[in-house]
């Protein structure tokens, strides 16, 4: 029987044994069940629970090869993921699963089972737009982002962290799939809905002004080591129920612009709104709740970041009101810009969101995609002039009207 002193990809039976022998989560004679629940295309996620009293644990194992394409991927990403989960747990207690054990040899992170919370993307699809979402998501972002900057952290410590969290392969995925290909399709990987080819060519491939703005956002993504960001904060990484939220899956984490996280959240909320606006316009309650959630997520995040700033930033030059304003304004502008790039890439790129791909009727899909692309472009081009959450919501209402 294999022991766990050398990396191998675990089967269900291996994981059950691992949970006893390595994690000591169950007695050797305790009967357990185990299922692989990973829905991502990168890693293996196992849930193991006791048949005696139901207590459970999650084991997430990274493979050296991408699950979907077989492409090799450095398993160091898993070390980054375990470490940022622990850090987020300290900065925003209760918002992420507790890490029980990180096993470098097995590239496995064992953590709290948060199955009581459900995938936010699916909850929103089922019209469960929890009223607490904006409050909780904004708290999570403000609490985890600003304290990791060198406005707050000791500068030597911050540079050490920048090095530790350097995540070149996962960043490359974002740089290509989010911040390049939607605008030039250089690898031919975009998937354009029939009927929208001319629209995409004109609005995305041929607009030099748009290219310049996306170029700026791409360069900032690569060079602005501002804060330790989650890196993949879409609504499938956020789990929710009536009580609150849990944030999972930070394997794209690195030191980058905090607006990238904020923009991902905002951008993904818009998919749900767009989907409902086109496929279930009668669901006015859920649509209004989404509008409010987007508006409040924008405004509360900026308000809480400003409050954190006033609490935590002590360096004299950074206390100058003009600097503070310029800093927060640039975070806001980044957030809108990256919301825009997220919306566009999930609409025309190969990694679509359920809210887009589930719409199969072309008479709905074509105009929905156009509305989303126009919204993305507006957010990118007007990121320095749109003032607040109401402005952002109004921009989409205008496009839909
Ligand atoms: P990947 O990196 O492969 O995308 P994720 O971390 O997103 O993997 O996990 C895949 C799925 O496994 C999640 O969507 C969720 O359903 C489940 N999952 C992951 N971690 C936990 C956890 N701590 N508790 C409960 N379910 C989890
Ligand atoms: Mg993932």
PDB file of N, CA and C in Angstrom, residues 22 64 99 119 123 163 165 206 212 369 400:
ATOM      1  N   UNK A  22      -3.044  10.466   8.175  1.00  0.00           N
ATOM      2  CA  UNK A  22      -2.309  11.738   8.163  1.00  0.00           C
ATOM      3  C   UNK A  22      -3.072  12.832   8.912  1.00  0.00           C
ATOM      4  N   UNK A  64      -0.261  17.663 -11.114  1.00  0.00           N
ATOM      5  CA  UNK A  64       0.773  18.346 -11.904  1.00  0.00           C
ATOM      6  C   UNK A  64       0.264  18.685 -13.298  1.00  0.00           C
ATOM      7  N   UNK A  99      -8.120  26.228   7.441  1.00  0.00           N
ATOM      8  CA  UNK A  99      -7.169  25.234   6.926  1.00  0.00           C
ATOM      9  C   UNK A  99      -6.689  24.385   8.097  1.00  0.00           C
ATOM     10  N   UNK A 119     -22.864  27.479  -3.906  1.00  0.00           N
ATOM     11  CA  UNK A 119     -22.276  28.267  -4.994  1.00  0.00           C
ATOM     12  C   UNK A 119     -23.149  29.496  -5.328  1.00  0.00           C
ATOM     13  N   UNK A 123     -27.008  30.077  -6.729  1.00  0.00           N
ATOM     14  CA  UNK A 123     -28.023  30.687  -5.867  1.00  0.00           C
ATOM     15  C   UNK A 123     -28.668  31.869  -6.589  1.00  0.00           C
ATOM     16  N   UNK A 163       7.366  38.053  -3.219  1.00  0.00           N
ATOM     17  CA  UNK A 163       8.179  36.969  -3.760  1.00  0.00           C
ATOM     18  C   UNK A 163       7.499  35.613  -3.538  1.00  0.00           C
ATOM     19  N   UNK A 165       4.418  34.927  -3.083  1.00  0.00           N
ATOM     20  CA  UNK A 165       3.162  34.764  -3.823  1.00  0.00           C
ATOM     21  C   UNK A 165       3.317  34.979  -5.326  1.00  0.00           C
ATOM     22  N   UNK A 206     -11.329  45.746 -33.511  1.00  0.00           N
ATOM     23  CA  UNK A 206     -10.866  46.864 -34.340  1.00  0.00           C
ATOM     24  C   UNK A 206     -10.865  48.218 -33.640  1.00  0.00           C
ATOM     25  N   UNK A 212      -6.070  50.434 -26.367  1.00  0.00           N
ATOM     26  CA  UNK A 212      -5.165  51.226 -25.531  1.00  0.00           C
ATOM     27  C   UNK A 212      -5.548  51.108 -24.055  1.00  0.00           C
ATOM     28  N   UNK A 369     -25.562  39.033 -25.327  1.00  0.00           N
ATOM     29  CA  UNK A 369     -24.103  39.153 -25.446  1.00  0.00           C
ATOM     30  C   UNK A 369     -23.697  40.560 -25.875  1.00  0.00           C
ATOM     31  N   UNK A 400     -29.677  48.470 -21.604  1.00  0.00           N
ATOM     32  CA  UNK A 400     -30.807  47.544 -21.743  1.00  0.00           C
ATOM     33  C   UNK A 400     -32.054  48.232 -22.307  1.00  0.00           C
TER      34      UNK A 400
END
